[in-house]
Amino acid sequence: MRLFPSIYDRLHLCIRRRFSQAGQHYNRFSLLYPSPLFPHRVHSHSSSSSLPHSLPTLRYRLDMENAVEKSWSDRTIDTGDVKELFSRVRPDSPIPADIVSRAHFLCAHYLGGAWKSSDMHRFTIKQITGGMSNLLFLVQLCDSLSLKHSEPRRALLRIHCQSDIDQLLSESVVFTLLSERKLGPRLLGVFPGGRFEQYIPSRPLQCLEISQHRFAREISGMLARVHSLDVPIGKEPQLINRMRTWINKWSAYDSSKEGITIKCTRANVHPSKYPSHVSIEDLNAEVAFVERFLDSIHSPIIFSHNDLQEGNILLIEKEQEGDVQDLALIDFEYCDYNYRGFDLGNHMCEYGLDYSCDKHPYYFVYPEKLEMEEERGRFCAGYMEELYEMQSKGMDIPAQLISGDREKDLERIEIEAALFMPISHLFWSTWAFVNAEESSISFGYAEYGRDRLAMYFNGKTKMEEYMRS
């Protein structure tokens, strides 16, 4: 029982160190760029050239650029600016030499073994596209280099882009626990600003696949197992707090208090179904409405994934023809205790949201797939079947998840799944508006936020009907 608290404490220390260093480093961009939500404004960020050359980061870079040969033990371990550094990588462009050098340095220190003795010519790094909240890279040693101990030949390097220290801490603890429960990749190393994960030869599921029965049954079972976990983090739902935090954060960018003009880009919602304009006060009023709805529906509060979209579900490659293809969950950034209905409704929304588009705004919306009642019913049936099967095997199941009346339980979660879909739309719209101002990832956050806000208003009437019933 001592192992997990020890890991928790280490992660806590590591993440807090990341933020204690943050003030020593330069801002993300050294260029001018327009705001996607307020195009008349331009953000300006200072260049690293104005920083004093005594900073450890710049000493490290000068050493690397001048090819000074030093042992790994002599080099300063400075990882505080990894987000700013790695965010300079652009898709389909060569990775800059200083970023390759930093990645090589991180691998040597945190993965050890052959990584520590390899040179730059026997090391590769490649960006993995698809991450909407983090920067992902595959790092690999060449096949000719012999491994020394149990170190991996390949690993996933994840660079955190968020700045919420408590959220980062919880996500790292959750990742460690789910790794131990065989629900996700193994944790290989953690450092301020990111971590190394087991690289699983796989591909993410596609939007059109997650609703197919061959995958949906396994996904529903995995979600049921996640919901049955007792995780050592705060037990209060953060759904409302997160939306309010994002709205307050976004309001700082909306200095003129002009709000949002809603215009659908991909969503097929008739303009009569949503207001043409919303202010900060309007968004806060919608969050207050959701809060009242939550008080009326009494959805159980359980540990939740909160972002079960196709990109976060991996289809593991078969080693031999005929092997069963397993799935693995990844990206636990938004995991916390939440209302069960949110996890169900959020996943149902993902049936109609496709992030495989390679052109701006980098997503599609399939309205007909947001109304797939038969597929929703099958998913909920698989979820409930898994819970009752776990109970029959003597496994601990939170009492609020099942009542003993399977038919009644199934009817209940089908209602929750449908009614929480609009809440998912509102949640991710507030997230998108903040990321439209802050994120360096190529994605149409502003358009996405408007589309999901329109879909929220389109579905809000069902929530109102439920509250009146």
Coordinates of C-alpha atoms in Angstrom, one line a residue:
M1 CA 0.0 0.0 0.0
R2 CA 3.0 2.3 0.2
L3 CA 3.8 2.2 -3.5
F4 CA 1.0 4.3 -4.8
P5 CA 1.3 7.2 -2.3
S6 CA 5.0 7.3 -3.0
I7 CA 4.4 7.6 -6.7
Y8 CA 1.7 10.3 -6.0
D9 CA 4.1 12.3 -3.9
R10 CA 6.8 12.1 -6.6
L11 CA 4.4 13.3 -9.3
H12 CA 3.2 16.1 -7.0
L13 CA 6.8 17.3 -6.5
C14 CA 7.7 17.0 -10.1
I15 CA 4.7 18.9 -11.4
R16 CA 5.0 21.7 -8.8
R17 CA 8.6 22.1 -9.8
R18 CA 7.5 22.6 -13.3
F19 CA 5.5 25.7 -12.2
S20 CA 8.1 27.0 -9.9
Q21 CA 10.4 27.2 -12.9
A22 CA 7.8 28.8 -15.2
G23 CA 8.6 32.3 -14.4
Q24 CA 12.2 31.8 -15.5
H25 CA 11.4 31.1 -19.1
Y26 CA 10.2 33.0 -22.2
N27 CA 6.6 33.1 -23.5
R28 CA 5.3 30.6 -26.1
F29 CA 5.7 32.6 -29.2
S30 CA 8.2 35.2 -30.4
L31 CA 6.0 36.5 -33.2
L32 CA 2.8 38.5 -33.7
Y33 CA -0.3 36.5 -34.5
P34 CA -4.0 37.5 -34.7
S35 CA -6.6 36.3 -32.3
P36 CA -9.1 33.9 -34.0
L37 CA -12.0 35.1 -31.9
F38 CA -11.1 38.8 -32.0
P39 CA -9.3 39.3 -35.4
H40 CA -9.0 43.0 -34.9
R41 CA -6.6 42.4 -32.0
V42 CA -3.0 41.2 -32.2
H43 CA -1.1 39.4 -29.4
S44 CA 2.5 40.3 -28.8
H45 CA 4.9 38.0 -27.0
S46 CA 8.5 38.8 -26.0
S47 CA 11.4 37.1 -27.7
S48 CA 13.9 34.9 -25.8
S49 CA 16.6 37.2 -27.1
S50 CA 15.8 39.7 -24.3
L51 CA 16.5 37.2 -21.5
P52 CA 19.7 37.2 -19.6
H53 CA 22.3 34.7 -20.9
S54 CA 22.8 33.4 -17.4
L55 CA 19.6 31.3 -17.5
P56 CA 20.3 27.5 -17.3
T57 CA 18.1 27.0 -20.4
L58 CA 20.3 29.2 -22.5
R59 CA 23.5 27.7 -21.1
Y60 CA 22.2 24.3 -22.1
R61 CA 21.4 25.5 -25.6
L62 CA 24.8 27.1 -26.1
D63 CA 26.5 23.9 -24.9
M64 CA 24.4 21.8 -27.4
E65 CA 24.9 24.2 -30.3
N66 CA 28.6 24.3 -29.8
A67 CA 28.7 20.5 -29.5
V68 CA 30.4 20.6 -26.1
E69 CA 31.1 17.0 -25.1
K70 CA 30.0 16.5 -21.5
S71 CA 28.8 13.4 -19.6
W72 CA 25.1 13.2 -18.9
S73 CA 25.8 13.6 -15.1
D74 CA 27.5 16.9 -15.8
R75 CA 24.6 18.5 -17.7
T76 CA 22.1 20.7 -16.0
I77 CA 18.7 19.0 -15.9
D78 CA 16.4 21.9 -17.0
T79 CA 13.1 20.9 -18.3
G80 CA 11.0 23.9 -17.3
D81 CA 10.5 25.3 -20.8
V82 CA 9.7 22.2 -22.8
K83 CA 6.2 23.4 -23.8
E84 CA 7.6 26.6 -25.3
L85 CA 10.4 24.7 -27.0
F86 CA 8.4 21.8 -28.5
S87 CA 5.5 23.9 -29.5
R88 CA 7.7 25.3 -32.3
V89 CA 7.4 22.0 -34.1
R90 CA 5.1 22.2 -37.1
P91 CA 3.4 19.3 -38.9
D92 CA 5.1 18.1 -42.1
S93 CA 8.2 20.2 -41.3
P94 CA 11.6 19.0 -40.1
I95 CA 12.0 19.1 -36.4
P96 CA 14.6 21.8 -35.5
A97 CA 18.0 20.6 -34.3
D98 CA 17.7 22.2 -30.8
I99 CA 14.5 20.4 -30.2
V100 CA 16.0 17.0 -31.4
S101 CA 18.9 17.7 -29.0
R102 CA 16.5 18.4 -26.1
A103 CA 14.5 15.3 -26.8
H104 CA 17.7 13.2 -26.9
F105 CA 18.7 14.7 -23.6
L106 CA 15.4 13.9 -21.9
C107 CA 15.4 10.3 -23.2
A108 CA 19.0 9.8 -21.9
H109 CA 18.1 11.0 -18.5
Y110 CA 14.7 9.6 -17.9
L111 CA 14.8 6.3 -19.9
G112 CA 18.5 5.5 -19.2
G113 CA 20.2 2.3 -20.5
A114 CA 21.0 2.4 -24.2
W115 CA 19.3 5.8 -24.5
K116 CA 22.1 7.2 -22.3
S117 CA 24.9 5.9 -24.4
S118 CA 23.4 6.5 -27.9
D119 CA 24.5 9.4 -30.0
M120 CA 22.3 11.6 -32.2
H121 CA 22.8 9.5 -35.3
R122 CA 21.2 6.5 -33.6
F123 CA 18.1 8.3 -32.3
T124 CA 15.0 9.5 -34.1
I125 CA 12.0 11.6 -33.1
K126 CA 8.8 12.0 -35.0
Q127 CA 5.7 14.1 -34.2
I128 CA 2.5 12.1 -33.8
T129 CA -0.5 14.1 -35.0
G130 CA -4.0 14.0 -33.5
G131 CA -3.4 15.5 -30.0
M132 CA -5.7 18.4 -29.2
S133 CA -4.4 19.2 -25.8
N134 CA -0.8 17.9 -25.7
L135 CA 2.1 17.6 -28.0
L136 CA 3.0 13.9 -28.8
F137 CA 6.2 12.5 -30.2
L138 CA 7.5 9.0 -31.0
V139 CA 11.2 8.6 -29.9
Q140 CA 13.1 5.6 -31.0
L141 CA 16.6 4.0 -30.9
C142 CA 17.9 2.4 -34.1
D143 CA 17.6 -1.4 -34.3
S144 CA 21.4 -1.9 -34.4
L145 CA 21.8 -0.5 -30.9
S146 CA 21.7 -3.2 -28.2
L147 CA 19.5 -2.6 -25.2
K148 CA 21.3 -2.8 -21.8
H149 CA 18.5 -3.5 -19.3
S150 CA 14.7 -3.3 -19.5
E151 CA 14.6 0.1 -21.2
P152 CA 12.2 0.3 -24.2
R153 CA 13.5 0.8 -27.7
R154 CA 10.5 3.1 -28.5
A155 CA 8.6 5.4 -26.2
L156 CA 5.9 8.1 -26.5
L157 CA 7.0 11.6 -25.4
R158 CA 4.1 13.6 -24.2
I159 CA 4.5 17.4 -23.6
H160 CA 1.8 19.0 -21.5
C161 CA 0.2 22.1 -23.0
Q162 CA -2.1 22.9 -20.1
S163 CA -1.2 25.1 -17.1
D164 CA -3.5 24.0 -14.4
I165 CA -1.3 22.5 -11.7
D166 CA -4.0 20.6 -9.9
Q167 CA -5.3 19.1 -13.1
L168 CA -1.9 18.0 -14.2
L169 CA -1.3 16.4 -10.8
S170 CA -4.6 14.5 -10.9
E171 CA -4.0 13.4 -14.5
S172 CA -0.6 12.0 -13.7
V173 CA -1.9 10.1 -10.7
V174 CA -4.8 8.7 -12.8
F175 CA -2.5 7.7 -15.6
T176 CA -0.3 5.7 -13.1
L177 CA -3.3 4.0 -11.5
L178 CA -4.9 3.0 -14.9
S179 CA -1.6 1.8 -16.1
E180 CA -1.4 -0.6 -13.1
R181 CA -4.9 -1.8 -13.8
K182 CA -4.0 -2.6 -17.4
L183 CA -6.4 0.0 -18.8
G184 CA -3.8 2.1 -20.4
P185 CA -0.1 2.4 -21.3
R186 CA 2.7 2.0 -18.8
L187 CA 4.4 5.1 -17.3
L188 CA 8.1 5.1 -18.2
G189 CA 9.2 8.4 -16.8
V190 CA 7.9 11.8 -15.6
F191 CA 9.5 15.2 -15.7
P192 CA 8.4 18.8 -15.2
G193 CA 6.3 19.6 -18.3
G194 CA 5.7 16.1 -19.6
R195 CA 6.3 12.4 -19.4
F196 CA 7.4 9.2 -21.2
E197 CA 4.8 6.5 -21.8
Q198 CA 4.9 3.0 -23.2
Y199 CA 4.6 3.2 -27.0
I200 CA 1.8 0.8 -28.1
P201 CA 2.0 -0.3 -31.8
S202 CA -1.5 0.7 -32.6
R203 CA -3.7 3.2 -34.4
P204 CA -6.5 5.3 -32.9
L205 CA -10.0 4.3 -33.9
Q206 CA -11.8 6.3 -36.5
C207 CA -15.0 8.3 -35.9
L208 CA -17.0 5.9 -38.0
E209 CA -15.7 2.9 -36.1
I210 CA -16.5 3.8 -32.5
S211 CA -20.2 3.2 -33.0
Q212 CA -19.7 -0.1 -34.8
H213 CA -20.9 -3.0 -32.6
R214 CA -17.5 -4.9 -32.8
F215 CA -15.8 -1.9 -31.1
A216 CA -18.7 -0.4 -29.1
R217 CA -19.2 -3.4 -27.0
E218 CA -15.6 -3.4 -25.8
I219 CA -15.5 0.4 -25.3
S220 CA -18.7 0.2 -23.2
G221 CA -17.1 -2.5 -21.0
M222 CA -13.9 -0.5 -20.6
L223 CA -15.9 2.6 -19.6
A224 CA -17.9 0.5 -17.0
R225 CA -14.6 -0.7 -15.5
V226 CA -13.3 2.9 -15.4
H227 CA -16.5 3.9 -13.6
S228 CA -16.0 1.2 -11.0
L229 CA -12.6 2.5 -9.9
D230 CA -11.9 4.2 -6.5
V231 CA -9.2 6.8 -7.3
P232 CA -7.3 8.8 -4.7
I233 CA -8.3 12.2 -6.0
G234 CA -10.9 14.7 -5.0
K235 CA -14.4 13.2 -5.1
E236 CA -16.4 16.4 -5.9
P237 CA -17.5 16.9 -9.6
Q238 CA -15.5 19.6 -11.4
L239 CA -17.9 20.0 -14.4
I240 CA -19.4 23.3 -13.4
N241 CA -16.1 24.7 -11.9
R242 CA -14.2 23.9 -15.1
M243 CA -16.7 25.6 -17.3
R244 CA -16.8 28.7 -15.1
T245 CA -13.0 28.7 -14.9
W246 CA -12.7 28.6 -18.7
I247 CA -15.4 31.3 -19.1
N248 CA -13.5 33.6 -16.7
K249 CA -10.2 32.9 -18.4
W250 CA -11.7 33.6 -21.8
S251 CA -13.4 36.8 -20.6
A252 CA -9.9 38.2 -19.9
Y253 CA -9.2 38.0 -23.6
D254 CA -12.6 39.6 -24.4
S255 CA -11.5 43.0 -23.0
S256 CA -14.2 44.8 -25.1
K257 CA -16.9 42.4 -23.7
E258 CA -18.1 41.8 -27.2
G259 CA -18.9 38.1 -26.6
I260 CA -19.4 35.6 -29.3
T261 CA -21.2 35.8 -32.6
I262 CA -22.5 32.2 -33.3
K263 CA -22.2 31.1 -36.9
C264 CA -22.0 27.4 -37.7
T265 CA -19.1 26.1 -39.8
R266 CA -19.6 22.4 -39.7
A267 CA -22.7 21.9 -37.6
N268 CA -26.0 21.6 -39.4
V269 CA -28.1 23.6 -36.9
H270 CA -30.8 26.0 -38.2
P271 CA -30.1 29.6 -37.1
S272 CA -33.5 29.7 -35.4
K273 CA -32.3 27.1 -32.9
Y274 CA -29.6 29.2 -31.3
P275 CA -29.1 32.9 -30.5
S276 CA -27.0 34.9 -32.9
H277 CA -24.8 36.3 -30.2
V278 CA -23.9 35.4 -26.6
S279 CA -22.1 37.4 -24.0
I280 CA -20.0 36.4 -21.0
E281 CA -23.1 36.8 -18.9
D282 CA -25.1 34.6 -21.2
L283 CA -22.5 31.8 -21.0
N284 CA -22.5 32.0 -17.2
A285 CA -26.3 31.9 -17.3
E286 CA -26.2 28.7 -19.3
V287 CA -23.8 27.1 -16.8
A288 CA -26.2 28.1 -14.0
F289 CA -29.0 26.4 -16.0
V290 CA -26.9 23.2 -16.3
E291 CA -26.2 23.4 -12.6
R292 CA -30.0 23.4 -11.9
F293 CA -30.5 20.5 -14.3
L294 CA -27.8 18.5 -12.5
D295 CA -29.7 19.0 -9.2
S296 CA -32.8 17.5 -10.8
I297 CA -31.5 14.5 -12.6
H298 CA -29.4 12.9 -9.8
S299 CA -26.9 11.2 -12.0
P300 CA -24.4 9.2 -9.9
I301 CA -21.0 10.7 -9.2
I302 CA -18.3 8.3 -10.2
F303 CA -14.7 8.4 -11.5
S304 CA -15.0 9.4 -15.2
H305 CA -12.7 9.6 -18.3
N306 CA -14.6 12.7 -19.6
D307 CA -12.9 12.6 -23.0
L308 CA -13.7 9.3 -24.6
Q309 CA -13.4 10.2 -28.2
E310 CA -11.9 8.1 -31.0
G311 CA -8.4 9.6 -30.8
N312 CA -8.2 8.4 -27.2
I313 CA -9.0 4.8 -28.0
L314 CA -6.2 2.7 -29.5
L315 CA -6.6 -0.4 -31.6
I316 CA -3.6 -2.5 -30.7
E317 CA -1.8 -4.1 -33.7
K318 CA -2.0 -7.9 -34.0
E319 CA 1.3 -9.8 -33.6
Q320 CA 0.0 -12.7 -35.7
E321 CA -2.9 -13.2 -38.1
G322 CA -6.0 -14.2 -36.2
D323 CA -5.0 -12.6 -32.9
V324 CA -7.8 -10.8 -31.1
Q325 CA -7.4 -7.0 -31.5
D326 CA -7.6 -5.3 -28.1
L327 CA -8.3 -1.7 -27.3
A328 CA -6.5 0.6 -24.9
L329 CA -7.5 3.9 -23.4
I330 CA -5.2 6.9 -23.4
D331 CA -5.2 10.6 -22.6
F332 CA -6.5 10.9 -19.0
E333 CA -6.0 14.7 -18.9
Y334 CA -9.7 15.4 -18.1
C335 CA -10.3 12.4 -15.8
D336 CA -11.9 13.3 -12.5
Y337 CA -15.1 12.5 -10.5
N338 CA -18.1 13.5 -12.5
Y339 CA -21.7 12.7 -13.2
R340 CA -22.0 9.4 -14.9
G341 CA -24.3 10.9 -17.5
F342 CA -21.6 13.2 -18.8
D343 CA -19.2 10.4 -19.7
L344 CA -22.0 8.5 -21.5
G345 CA -23.4 11.6 -23.3
N346 CA -20.0 12.9 -24.2
H347 CA -19.1 9.6 -25.9
M348 CA -22.4 9.6 -27.8
C349 CA -21.5 13.1 -29.1
E350 CA -18.3 11.7 -30.4
Y351 CA -20.2 9.4 -32.8
G352 CA -20.8 12.6 -34.9
L353 CA -17.5 14.5 -34.4
D354 CA -14.7 13.5 -36.7
Y355 CA -11.2 14.9 -36.2
S356 CA -9.5 13.2 -39.2
C357 CA -9.9 16.2 -41.4
D358 CA -6.5 17.4 -42.7
K359 CA -7.7 21.0 -43.6
H360 CA -8.9 23.9 -41.5
P361 CA -10.9 23.7 -39.3
Y362 CA -9.6 20.1 -39.0
Y363 CA -12.9 18.5 -38.0
F364 CA -16.2 17.3 -39.5
V365 CA -19.7 17.1 -37.9
Y366 CA -22.1 14.3 -38.9
P367 CA -25.5 15.4 -37.6
E368 CA -27.2 12.1 -38.4
K369 CA -24.8 10.2 -36.2
L370 CA -25.7 12.4 -33.2
E371 CA -29.2 10.9 -33.4
M372 CA -28.2 7.2 -33.5
E373 CA -30.7 5.9 -30.9
E374 CA -30.2 2.2 -31.7
E375 CA -26.4 2.4 -31.4
R376 CA -26.8 4.4 -28.1
G377 CA -29.1 1.7 -26.8
R378 CA -26.6 -1.0 -27.7
F379 CA -23.7 0.8 -26.0
C380 CA -25.7 1.4 -22.8
A381 CA -26.7 -2.3 -22.8
G382 CA -23.1 -3.4 -23.1
Y383 CA -22.1 -1.0 -20.3
M384 CA -24.8 -2.4 -18.0
E385 CA -24.0 -6.0 -18.9
E386 CA -20.3 -5.4 -17.9
L387 CA -21.3 -4.0 -14.5
Y388 CA -23.6 -6.9 -13.7
E389 CA -20.9 -9.4 -14.8
M390 CA -18.3 -7.7 -12.6
Q391 CA -20.8 -8.0 -9.7
S392 CA -21.4 -11.7 -10.4
K393 CA -17.6 -12.3 -10.1
G394 CA -17.5 -10.6 -6.6
M395 CA -15.8 -7.4 -7.8
D396 CA -16.5 -4.2 -5.9
I397 CA -19.0 -2.0 -7.8
P398 CA -20.1 1.4 -6.5
A399 CA -23.6 0.9 -5.1
Q400 CA -25.0 3.9 -7.0
L401 CA -24.2 2.3 -10.4
I402 CA -26.6 -0.7 -10.2
S403 CA -29.8 -1.3 -8.3
G404 CA -30.4 -5.0 -9.0
D405 CA -33.1 -4.2 -11.5
R406 CA -31.1 -4.4 -14.8
E407 CA -34.0 -3.3 -17.0
K408 CA -34.6 -0.2 -14.9
D409 CA -30.9 0.6 -14.7
L410 CA -30.6 0.3 -18.5
E411 CA -33.6 2.7 -19.0
R412 CA -32.0 5.1 -16.6
I413 CA -28.6 5.3 -18.3
E414 CA -30.2 5.7 -21.7
I415 CA -32.0 8.8 -20.5
E416 CA -28.8 10.1 -18.9
A417 CA -26.8 9.5 -22.1
A418 CA -29.3 11.5 -24.2
L419 CA -29.8 14.4 -21.8
F420 CA -26.1 14.9 -21.1
M421 CA -25.2 15.3 -24.8
P422 CA -26.0 19.1 -24.8
I423 CA -23.9 19.5 -21.6
S424 CA -21.0 18.0 -23.4
H425 CA -21.4 20.5 -26.2
L426 CA -21.4 23.4 -23.8
F427 CA -18.4 22.1 -21.9
W428 CA -16.2 21.7 -24.9
S429 CA -17.3 25.0 -26.4
T430 CA -16.0 26.9 -23.3
W431 CA -12.8 24.8 -23.5
A432 CA -12.4 25.7 -27.2
F433 CA -12.8 29.4 -26.7
V434 CA -9.9 29.5 -24.3
N435 CA -7.8 27.3 -26.6
A436 CA -8.5 29.5 -29.5
E437 CA -6.5 32.2 -27.7
E438 CA -3.8 30.1 -26.1
S439 CA -3.1 26.9 -28.0
S440 CA -0.3 26.5 -30.5
I441 CA -1.9 23.3 -31.9
S442 CA -3.2 23.6 -35.5
F443 CA -7.0 23.2 -34.9
G444 CA -10.0 25.4 -35.6
Y445 CA -10.8 26.0 -31.9
A446 CA -12.9 29.1 -32.6
E447 CA -15.1 27.5 -35.2
Y448 CA -15.4 24.3 -33.1
G449 CA -16.5 26.3 -30.1
R450 CA -19.2 28.1 -32.1
D451 CA -20.4 24.8 -33.6
R452 CA -20.7 23.1 -30.3
L453 CA -22.4 26.1 -28.7
A454 CA -25.0 26.0 -31.4
M455 CA -25.5 22.2 -30.9
Y456 CA -25.9 22.9 -27.1
F457 CA -28.7 25.3 -27.7
N458 CA -30.3 22.9 -30.2
G459 CA -30.4 20.2 -27.6
K460 CA -31.2 22.3 -24.5
T461 CA -35.0 22.0 -25.1
K462 CA -34.8 18.3 -24.1
M463 CA -33.2 19.2 -20.8
E464 CA -35.9 21.8 -20.2
E465 CA -38.6 19.3 -21.0
Y466 CA -37.1 16.8 -18.5
M467 CA -37.0 19.5 -15.7
R468 CA -40.7 20.3 -16.4
S469 CA -41.8 16.6 -16.3

